[in-house]
Amino acid sequence: MSRILIIVDNENDTVTYGGREWTGTTLSRWYGGSSTWPTPAKGLNGSPRIPHGSLDFSFHGTAVAFYGNTPRIGLRNATVSIDGGSSYNSSFPNPTSRSYLQWYQSPQLPEGDHTINLTNLADVSVDFIVVTAGPNTPLSGQTIIVDDSDPSIQYIGSWDRDRELFSPDSSTGNPSGFPFHNSTHRSLTEGDALTFEFTGTSIGIFGIFDFSTIGNLSVIFGLDGEWTPLTYAVGPDTPEFKTKVGRRPNFSYFSQTSLAGGNHRLIINVTQPSNIPFIIDFLTYRPSRISESNSETSPSPNSSSPPPVTSPPPVRSPR
């Protein structure tokens, strides 16, 4: 059985920021649309001064990881203490440049309630946090994240597994980075498909979208036999193309947030990729079970093939 991973947004009330004032930014490239970092203070001559922020995060599980931008300058280590234990230094990855990636991973912990304290944080952002659940970790009200390489996702066709970093255009000022768990699955082939079965009340599909190429991408999303065709178009007048956004991470391709609790089957069918690939990074869903040890029966809704497309899908401008 795959590990159960819980994703926690940076604005969740289980995260307490301190040490200095923290600032949030709202951009589509962030998961949930926002990220948080320590606000630079002003030095005596009015120049920016590197702030030292801190944060506390309480969770129930067996491990925790933090994702966001690493520092550009200044301190290259964070100071970590778990459950009031001895502090130790943790080095940020990729010390030669700023990057978007997983910048901290805790050691394995006994399942239970934990609090992690991070201090000495300078010029680092928090986009989201991932908790590794144990058999008795409460799942009610949580959001589960499923990596594109998880065996619960079944791929049909000629998908490519991509381990390359994504590179937004340098003019945007956004750093390059790595997708969740350092890989994606991508398709430029008509007829490629994937299936995913889950027990929950919502589903979201996230990936990397390439705004640097003019073209369009048509995809059909099926949930329990209900089909939604969507087309994502990029043209010369698309704002993200004109401003040279490049590749955007955490792009929301599709979501349903009001499903009936129970077993569901998702099918994604790539129908008309024209210059723009479908790149999936991860799925999220809200479970309708109390804990992993209280799992319901395996999903087994009726399966069916996507219907033929008899008319052009509605065009949706990607955001």
mmCIF file with all atom_site columns, C-alpha atoms in Angstrom, residues 19-194:
data_model
loop_
_atom_site.group_PDB
_atom_site.id
_atom_site.type_symbol
_atom_site.label_atom_id
_atom_site.label_alt_id
_atom_site.label_comp_id
_atom_site.label_asym_id
_atom_site.label_entity_id
_atom_site.label_seq_id
_atom_site.pdbx_PDB_ins_code
_atom_site.Cartn_x
_atom_site.Cartn_y
_atom_site.Cartn_z
_atom_site.occupancy
_atom_site.B_iso_or_equiv
_atom_site.pdbx_formal_charge
_atom_site.auth_seq_id
_atom_site.auth_comp_id
_atom_site.auth_asym_id
_atom_site.auth_atom_id
_atom_site.pdbx_PDB_model_num
ATOM 1   C CA . GLY A 1 19  ? 10.534  35.801 14.729  1.00 0.00 ? 19  GLY A CA 1
ATOM 2   C CA . ARG A 1 20  ? 9.655   38.711 12.462  1.00 0.00 ? 20  ARG A CA 1
ATOM 3   C CA . GLU A 1 21  ? 6.639   39.760 10.439  1.00 0.00 ? 21  GLU A CA 1
ATOM 4   C CA . TRP A 1 22  ? 5.857   37.397 7.569   1.00 0.00 ? 22  TRP A CA 1
ATOM 5   C CA . THR A 1 23  ? 4.379   38.506 4.250   1.00 0.00 ? 23  THR A CA 1
ATOM 6   C CA . GLY A 1 24  ? 2.155   36.602 1.853   1.00 0.00 ? 24  GLY A CA 1
ATOM 7   C CA . THR A 1 25  ? 2.044   36.805 -1.917  1.00 0.00 ? 25  THR A CA 1
ATOM 8   C CA . THR A 1 26  ? -0.830  35.714 -4.132  1.00 0.00 ? 26  THR A CA 1
ATOM 9   C CA . LEU A 1 27  ? 0.325   34.267 -7.446  1.00 0.00 ? 27  LEU A CA 1
ATOM 10  C CA . SER A 1 28  ? -1.119  31.478 -9.567  1.00 0.00 ? 28  SER A CA 1
ATOM 11  C CA . ARG A 1 29  ? 2.209   29.624 -9.500  1.00 0.00 ? 29  ARG A CA 1
ATOM 12  C CA . TRP A 1 30  ? 1.782   28.801 -5.795  1.00 0.00 ? 30  TRP A CA 1
ATOM 13  C CA . TYR A 1 31  ? -0.270  25.857 -4.568  1.00 0.00 ? 31  TYR A CA 1
ATOM 14  C CA . GLY A 1 32  ? -3.493  27.337 -3.229  1.00 0.00 ? 32  GLY A CA 1
ATOM 15  C CA . GLY A 1 33  ? -2.535  30.664 -4.813  1.00 0.00 ? 33  GLY A CA 1
ATOM 16  C CA . SER A 1 34  ? -0.299  31.955 -2.006  1.00 0.00 ? 34  SER A CA 1
ATOM 17  C CA . SER A 1 35  ? 3.100   31.665 -0.345  1.00 0.00 ? 35  SER A CA 1
ATOM 18  C CA . THR A 1 36  ? 4.595   33.168 2.836   1.00 0.00 ? 36  THR A CA 1
ATOM 19  C CA . TRP A 1 37  ? 8.083   34.459 3.656   1.00 0.00 ? 37  TRP A CA 1
ATOM 20  C CA . PRO A 1 38  ? 9.787   36.643 6.325   1.00 0.00 ? 38  PRO A CA 1
ATOM 21  C CA . THR A 1 39  ? 9.420   40.334 5.472   1.00 0.00 ? 39  THR A CA 1
ATOM 22  C CA . PRO A 1 40  ? 12.777  42.054 4.816   1.00 0.00 ? 40  PRO A CA 1
ATOM 23  C CA . ALA A 1 41  ? 13.537  44.743 7.373   1.00 0.00 ? 41  ALA A CA 1
ATOM 24  C CA . LYS A 1 42  ? 15.306  48.021 6.611   1.00 0.00 ? 42  LYS A CA 1
ATOM 25  C CA . GLY A 1 43  ? 18.900  48.628 7.709   1.00 0.00 ? 43  GLY A CA 1
ATOM 26  C CA . LEU A 1 44  ? 20.237  51.901 9.049   1.00 0.00 ? 44  LEU A CA 1
ATOM 27  C CA . ASN A 1 45  ? 20.939  53.169 5.516   1.00 0.00 ? 45  ASN A CA 1
ATOM 28  C CA . GLY A 1 46  ? 17.528  52.104 4.258   1.00 0.00 ? 46  GLY A CA 1
ATOM 29  C CA . SER A 1 47  ? 18.802  49.024 2.406   1.00 0.00 ? 47  SER A CA 1
ATOM 30  C CA . PRO A 1 48  ? 17.032  45.665 2.848   1.00 0.00 ? 48  PRO A CA 1
ATOM 31  C CA . ARG A 1 49  ? 18.283  43.546 5.708   1.00 0.00 ? 49  ARG A CA 1
ATOM 32  C CA . ILE A 1 50  ? 17.913  39.775 5.819   1.00 0.00 ? 50  ILE A CA 1
ATOM 33  C CA . PRO A 1 51  ? 15.233  38.877 8.389   1.00 0.00 ? 51  PRO A CA 1
ATOM 34  C CA . HIS A 1 52  ? 15.374  35.829 10.626  1.00 0.00 ? 52  HIS A CA 1
ATOM 35  C CA . GLY A 1 53  ? 11.943  34.270 10.714  1.00 0.00 ? 53  GLY A CA 1
ATOM 36  C CA . SER A 1 54  ? 10.653  31.301 12.651  1.00 0.00 ? 54  SER A CA 1
ATOM 37  C CA . LEU A 1 55  ? 7.646   29.012 12.451  1.00 0.00 ? 55  LEU A CA 1
ATOM 38  C CA . ASP A 1 56  ? 5.951   26.275 14.432  1.00 0.00 ? 56  ASP A CA 1
ATOM 39  C CA . PHE A 1 57  ? 3.838   23.540 12.868  1.00 0.00 ? 57  PHE A CA 1
ATOM 40  C CA . SER A 1 58  ? 1.812   20.950 14.778  1.00 0.00 ? 58  SER A CA 1
ATOM 41  C CA . PHE A 1 59  ? 0.742   17.703 13.126  1.00 0.00 ? 59  PHE A CA 1
ATOM 42  C CA . HIS A 1 60  ? -0.145  14.059 13.700  1.00 0.00 ? 60  HIS A CA 1
ATOM 43  C CA . GLY A 1 61  ? 1.914   11.670 11.607  1.00 0.00 ? 61  GLY A CA 1
ATOM 44  C CA . THR A 1 62  ? 5.333   10.106 11.093  1.00 0.00 ? 62  THR A CA 1
ATOM 45  C CA . ALA A 1 63  ? 7.262   12.756 9.088   1.00 0.00 ? 63  ALA A CA 1
ATOM 46  C CA . VAL A 1 64  ? 6.962   16.262 7.669   1.00 0.00 ? 64  VAL A CA 1
ATOM 47  C CA . ALA A 1 65  ? 8.407   18.130 4.664   1.00 0.00 ? 65  ALA A CA 1
ATOM 48  C CA . PHE A 1 66  ? 8.356   21.810 3.595   1.00 0.00 ? 66  PHE A CA 1
ATOM 49  C CA . TYR A 1 67  ? 8.125   23.140 0.021   1.00 0.00 ? 67  TYR A CA 1
ATOM 50  C CA . GLY A 1 68  ? 8.773   26.596 -1.427  1.00 0.00 ? 68  GLY A CA 1
ATOM 51  C CA . ASN A 1 69  ? 11.616  28.850 -2.566  1.00 0.00 ? 69  ASN A CA 1
ATOM 52  C CA . THR A 1 70  ? 15.099  28.445 -1.118  1.00 0.00 ? 70  THR A CA 1
ATOM 53  C CA . PRO A 1 71  ? 17.084  31.579 -0.179  1.00 0.00 ? 71  PRO A CA 1
ATOM 54  C CA . ARG A 1 72  ? 18.955  33.656 -2.732  1.00 0.00 ? 72  ARG A CA 1
ATOM 55  C CA . ILE A 1 73  ? 21.465  35.111 -0.287  1.00 0.00 ? 73  ILE A CA 1
ATOM 56  C CA . GLY A 1 74  ? 22.480  35.033 3.361   1.00 0.00 ? 74  GLY A CA 1
ATOM 57  C CA . LEU A 1 75  ? 22.138  32.040 5.650   1.00 0.00 ? 75  LEU A CA 1
ATOM 58  C CA . ARG A 1 76  ? 22.102  28.631 3.993   1.00 0.00 ? 76  ARG A CA 1
ATOM 59  C CA . ASN A 1 77  ? 20.905  26.708 7.059   1.00 0.00 ? 77  ASN A CA 1
ATOM 60  C CA . ALA A 1 78  ? 17.697  26.527 9.065   1.00 0.00 ? 78  ALA A CA 1
ATOM 61  C CA . THR A 1 79  ? 17.719  25.544 12.734  1.00 0.00 ? 79  THR A CA 1
ATOM 62  C CA . VAL A 1 80  ? 15.318  22.705 13.568  1.00 0.00 ? 80  VAL A CA 1
ATOM 63  C CA . SER A 1 81  ? 13.856  21.375 16.802  1.00 0.00 ? 81  SER A CA 1
ATOM 64  C CA . ILE A 1 82  ? 11.189  18.659 16.977  1.00 0.00 ? 82  ILE A CA 1
ATOM 65  C CA . ASP A 1 83  ? 9.015   18.192 20.063  1.00 0.00 ? 83  ASP A CA 1
ATOM 66  C CA . GLY A 1 84  ? 11.298  20.407 22.142  1.00 0.00 ? 84  GLY A CA 1
ATOM 67  C CA . GLY A 1 85  ? 14.342  18.247 21.459  1.00 0.00 ? 85  GLY A CA 1
ATOM 68  C CA . SER A 1 86  ? 17.895  19.353 20.752  1.00 0.00 ? 86  SER A CA 1
ATOM 69  C CA . SER A 1 87  ? 18.288  21.812 17.869  1.00 0.00 ? 87  SER A CA 1
ATOM 70  C CA . TYR A 1 88  ? 20.266  20.975 14.749  1.00 0.00 ? 88  TYR A CA 1
ATOM 71  C CA . ASN A 1 89  ? 21.111  22.754 11.496  1.00 0.00 ? 89  ASN A CA 1
ATOM 72  C CA . SER A 1 90  ? 19.535  21.704 8.199   1.00 0.00 ? 90  SER A CA 1
ATOM 73  C CA . SER A 1 91  ? 21.120  22.923 4.955   1.00 0.00 ? 91  SER A CA 1
ATOM 74  C CA . PHE A 1 92  ? 18.948  24.190 2.128   1.00 0.00 ? 92  PHE A CA 1
ATOM 75  C CA . PRO A 1 93  ? 19.270  22.273 -1.171  1.00 0.00 ? 93  PRO A CA 1
ATOM 76  C CA . ASN A 1 94  ? 20.900  23.842 -4.238  1.00 0.00 ? 94  ASN A CA 1
ATOM 77  C CA . PRO A 1 95  ? 23.050  26.406 -2.376  1.00 0.00 ? 95  PRO A CA 1
ATOM 78  C CA . THR A 1 96  ? 24.278  28.166 -5.554  1.00 0.00 ? 96  THR A CA 1
ATOM 79  C CA . SER A 1 97  ? 20.923  29.624 -6.630  1.00 0.00 ? 97  SER A CA 1
ATOM 80  C CA . ARG A 1 98  ? 17.347  30.182 -5.555  1.00 0.00 ? 98  ARG A CA 1
ATOM 81  C CA . SER A 1 99  ? 15.070  27.255 -6.418  1.00 0.00 ? 99  SER A CA 1
ATOM 82  C CA . TYR A 1 100 ? 11.500  26.076 -5.896  1.00 0.00 ? 100 TYR A CA 1
ATOM 83  C CA . LEU A 1 101 ? 11.561  22.610 -4.312  1.00 0.00 ? 101 LEU A CA 1
ATOM 84  C CA . GLN A 1 102 ? 11.312  20.570 -1.120  1.00 0.00 ? 102 GLN A CA 1
ATOM 85  C CA . TRP A 1 103 ? 13.715  22.406 1.194   1.00 0.00 ? 103 TRP A CA 1
ATOM 86  C CA . TYR A 1 104 ? 13.321  20.362 4.386   1.00 0.00 ? 104 TYR A CA 1
ATOM 87  C CA . GLN A 1 105 ? 12.509  16.731 5.213   1.00 0.00 ? 105 GLN A CA 1
ATOM 88  C CA . SER A 1 106 ? 12.267  15.507 8.804   1.00 0.00 ? 106 SER A CA 1
ATOM 89  C CA . PRO A 1 107 ? 13.598  12.185 9.995   1.00 0.00 ? 107 PRO A CA 1
ATOM 90  C CA . GLN A 1 108 ? 11.148  9.331  10.505  1.00 0.00 ? 108 GLN A CA 1
ATOM 91  C CA . LEU A 1 109 ? 9.160   9.852  13.709  1.00 0.00 ? 109 LEU A CA 1
ATOM 92  C CA . PRO A 1 110 ? 6.976   7.564  15.820  1.00 0.00 ? 110 PRO A CA 1
ATOM 93  C CA . GLU A 1 111 ? 3.345   8.054  14.896  1.00 0.00 ? 111 GLU A CA 1
ATOM 94  C CA . GLY A 1 112 ? 1.691   10.634 17.110  1.00 0.00 ? 112 GLY A CA 1
ATOM 95  C CA . ASP A 1 113 ? 1.299   14.344 17.759  1.00 0.00 ? 113 ASP A CA 1
ATOM 96  C CA . HIS A 1 114 ? 4.395   16.415 16.974  1.00 0.00 ? 114 HIS A CA 1
ATOM 97  C CA . THR A 1 115 ? 5.456   20.052 16.795  1.00 0.00 ? 115 THR A CA 1
ATOM 98  C CA . ILE A 1 116 ? 8.359   21.179 14.634  1.00 0.00 ? 116 ILE A CA 1
ATOM 99  C CA . ASN A 1 117 ? 10.065  24.511 15.254  1.00 0.00 ? 117 ASN A CA 1
ATOM 100 C CA . LEU A 1 118 ? 12.116  26.117 12.462  1.00 0.00 ? 118 LEU A CA 1
ATOM 101 C CA . THR A 1 119 ? 14.220  29.189 13.199  1.00 0.00 ? 119 THR A CA 1
ATOM 102 C CA . ASN A 1 120 ? 16.994  31.147 11.489  1.00 0.00 ? 120 ASN A CA 1
ATOM 103 C CA . LEU A 1 121 ? 14.874  31.316 8.341   1.00 0.00 ? 121 LEU A CA 1
ATOM 104 C CA . ALA A 1 122 ? 16.123  33.939 5.903   1.00 0.00 ? 122 ALA A CA 1
ATOM 105 C CA . ASP A 1 123 ? 14.746  34.764 2.455   1.00 0.00 ? 123 ASP A CA 1
ATOM 106 C CA . VAL A 1 124 ? 12.911  31.433 2.301   1.00 0.00 ? 124 VAL A CA 1
ATOM 107 C CA . SER A 1 125 ? 9.258   30.914 1.376   1.00 0.00 ? 125 SER A CA 1
ATOM 108 C CA . VAL A 1 126 ? 6.680   28.382 2.525   1.00 0.00 ? 126 VAL A CA 1
ATOM 109 C CA . ASP A 1 127 ? 4.240   27.264 -0.175  1.00 0.00 ? 127 ASP A CA 1
ATOM 110 C CA . PHE A 1 128 ? 2.916   24.048 1.370   1.00 0.00 ? 128 PHE A CA 1
ATOM 111 C CA . ILE A 1 129 ? 3.745   21.339 3.900   1.00 0.00 ? 129 ILE A CA 1
ATOM 112 C CA . VAL A 1 130 ? 3.393   17.577 3.481   1.00 0.00 ? 130 VAL A CA 1
ATOM 113 C CA . VAL A 1 131 ? 2.772   15.233 6.411   1.00 0.00 ? 131 VAL A CA 1
ATOM 114 C CA . THR A 1 132 ? 3.312   11.481 6.165   1.00 0.00 ? 132 THR A CA 1
ATOM 115 C CA . ALA A 1 133 ? 0.306   9.836  7.811   1.00 0.00 ? 133 ALA A CA 1
ATOM 116 C CA . GLY A 1 134 ? 0.437   6.747  10.004  1.00 0.00 ? 134 GLY A CA 1
ATOM 117 C CA . PRO A 1 135 ? -2.229  4.046  10.325  1.00 0.00 ? 135 PRO A CA 1
ATOM 118 C CA . ASN A 1 136 ? -4.090  6.054  12.979  1.00 0.00 ? 136 ASN A CA 1
ATOM 119 C CA . THR A 1 137 ? -3.543  9.580  11.673  1.00 0.00 ? 137 THR A CA 1
ATOM 120 C CA . PRO A 1 138 ? -6.910  11.387 11.538  1.00 0.00 ? 138 PRO A CA 1
ATOM 121 C CA . LEU A 1 139 ? -7.841  12.053 7.895   1.00 0.00 ? 139 LEU A CA 1
ATOM 122 C CA . SER A 1 140 ? -11.176 13.786 8.383   1.00 0.00 ? 140 SER A CA 1
ATOM 123 C CA . GLY A 1 141 ? -10.995 17.325 7.003   1.00 0.00 ? 141 GLY A CA 1
ATOM 124 C CA . GLN A 1 142 ? -7.542  16.764 5.498   1.00 0.00 ? 142 GLN A CA 1
ATOM 125 C CA . THR A 1 143 ? -6.419  16.863 1.862   1.00 0.00 ? 143 THR A CA 1
ATOM 126 C CA . ILE A 1 144 ? -4.430  13.924 0.477   1.00 0.00 ? 144 ILE A CA 1
ATOM 127 C CA . ILE A 1 145 ? -1.749  14.496 -2.165  1.00 0.00 ? 145 ILE A CA 1
ATOM 128 C CA . VAL A 1 146 ? -0.883  11.699 -4.616  1.00 0.00 ? 146 VAL A CA 1
ATOM 129 C CA . ASP A 1 147 ? 2.324   11.937 -6.642  1.00 0.00 ? 147 ASP A CA 1
ATOM 130 C CA . ASP A 1 148 ? 2.193   11.299 -10.384 1.00 0.00 ? 148 ASP A CA 1
ATOM 131 C CA . SER A 1 149 ? 4.411   8.224  -9.901  1.00 0.00 ? 149 SER A CA 1
ATOM 132 C CA . ASP A 1 150 ? 2.205   6.640  -7.228  1.00 0.00 ? 150 ASP A CA 1
ATOM 133 C CA . PRO A 1 151 ? 1.159   3.119  -8.304  1.00 0.00 ? 151 PRO A CA 1
ATOM 134 C CA . SER A 1 152 ? -2.499  3.979  -7.643  1.00 0.00 ? 152 SER A CA 1
ATOM 135 C CA . ILE A 1 153 ? -2.416  6.017  -10.884 1.00 0.00 ? 153 ILE A CA 1
ATOM 136 C CA . GLN A 1 154 ? -2.614  3.741  -13.918 1.00 0.00 ? 154 GLN A CA 1
ATOM 137 C CA . TYR A 1 155 ? -1.246  5.119  -17.223 1.00 0.00 ? 155 TYR A CA 1
ATOM 138 C CA . ILE A 1 156 ? -2.414  3.901  -20.626 1.00 0.00 ? 156 ILE A CA 1
ATOM 139 C CA . GLY A 1 157 ? -0.470  4.758  -23.784 1.00 0.00 ? 157 GLY A CA 1
ATOM 140 C CA . SER A 1 158 ? 2.903   6.366  -24.423 1.00 0.00 ? 158 SER A CA 1
ATOM 141 C CA . TRP A 1 159 ? 3.410   8.658  -21.433 1.00 0.00 ? 159 TRP A CA 1
ATOM 142 C CA . ASP A 1 160 ? 6.908   9.952  -20.686 1.00 0.00 ? 160 ASP A CA 1
ATOM 143 C CA . ARG A 1 161 ? 8.215   10.292 -17.153 1.00 0.00 ? 161 ARG A CA 1
ATOM 144 C CA . ASP A 1 162 ? 10.055  13.610 -16.928 1.00 0.00 ? 162 ASP A CA 1
ATOM 145 C CA . ARG A 1 163 ? 12.599  14.303 -14.176 1.00 0.00 ? 163 ARG A CA 1
ATOM 146 C CA . GLU A 1 164 ? 13.755  17.671 -15.494 1.00 0.00 ? 164 GLU A CA 1
ATOM 147 C CA . LEU A 1 165 ? 13.350  20.906 -13.589 1.00 0.00 ? 165 LEU A CA 1
ATOM 148 C CA . PHE A 1 166 ? 10.857  23.454 -14.875 1.00 0.00 ? 166 PHE A CA 1
ATOM 149 C CA . SER A 1 167 ? 12.280  26.790 -16.008 1.00 0.00 ? 167 SER A CA 1
ATOM 150 C CA . PRO A 1 168 ? 10.079  29.873 -16.074 1.00 0.00 ? 168 PRO A CA 1
ATOM 151 C CA . ASP A 1 169 ? 11.303  32.721 -18.239 1.00 0.00 ? 169 ASP A CA 1
ATOM 152 C CA . SER A 1 170 ? 14.086  34.596 -16.454 1.00 0.00 ? 170 SER A CA 1
ATOM 153 C CA . SER A 1 171 ? 12.364  37.936 -17.090 1.00 0.00 ? 171 SER A CA 1
ATOM 154 C CA . THR A 1 172 ? 9.630   37.019 -14.581 1.00 0.00 ? 172 THR A CA 1
ATOM 155 C CA . GLY A 1 173 ? 12.055  36.824 -11.671 1.00 0.00 ? 173 GLY A CA 1
ATOM 156 C CA . ASN A 1 174 ? 10.630  33.439 -10.651 1.00 0.00 ? 174 ASN A CA 1
ATOM 157 C CA . PRO A 1 175 ? 13.166  30.682 -9.938  1.00 0.00 ? 175 PRO A CA 1
ATOM 158 C CA . SER A 1 176 ? 13.480  27.345 -11.661 1.00 0.00 ? 176 SER A CA 1
ATOM 159 C CA . GLY A 1 177 ? 12.519  24.343 -9.605  1.00 0.00 ? 177 GLY A CA 1
ATOM 160 C CA . PHE A 1 178 ? 11.514  20.729 -9.352  1.00 0.00 ? 178 PHE A CA 1
ATOM 161 C CA . PRO A 1 179 ? 8.005   19.262 -9.384  1.00 0.00 ? 179 PRO A CA 1
ATOM 162 C CA . PHE A 1 180 ? 6.547   17.393 -6.424  1.00 0.00 ? 180 PHE A CA 1
ATOM 163 C CA . HIS A 1 181 ? 8.770   14.379 -5.695  1.00 0.00 ? 181 HIS A CA 1
ATOM 164 C CA . ASN A 1 182 ? 10.993  15.469 -8.597  1.00 0.00 ? 182 ASN A CA 1
ATOM 165 C CA . SER A 1 183 ? 9.064   14.020 -11.531 1.00 0.00 ? 183 SER A CA 1
ATOM 166 C CA . THR A 1 184 ? 6.036   14.432 -13.793 1.00 0.00 ? 184 THR A CA 1
ATOM 167 C CA . HIS A 1 185 ? 4.237   12.372 -16.426 1.00 0.00 ? 185 HIS A CA 1
ATOM 168 C CA . ARG A 1 186 ? 3.743   14.122 -19.764 1.00 0.00 ? 186 ARG A CA 1
ATOM 169 C CA . SER A 1 187 ? 1.858   13.313 -22.954 1.00 0.00 ? 187 SER A CA 1
ATOM 170 C CA . LEU A 1 188 ? 1.727   14.808 -26.434 1.00 0.00 ? 188 LEU A CA 1
ATOM 171 C CA . THR A 1 189 ? -0.101  11.803 -27.861 1.00 0.00 ? 189 THR A CA 1
ATOM 172 C CA . GLU A 1 190 ? -3.780  11.692 -28.719 1.00 0.00 ? 190 GLU A CA 1
ATOM 173 C CA . GLY A 1 191 ? -5.503  8.833  -26.907 1.00 0.00 ? 191 GLY A CA 1
ATOM 174 C CA . ASP A 1 192 ? -3.166  8.625  -23.911 1.00 0.00 ? 192 ASP A CA 1
ATOM 175 C CA . ALA A 1 193 ? -5.155  8.152  -20.712 1.00 0.00 ? 193 ALA A CA 1
ATOM 176 C CA . LEU A 1 194 ? -4.880  7.554  -16.985 1.00 0.00 ? 194 LEU A CA 1
#
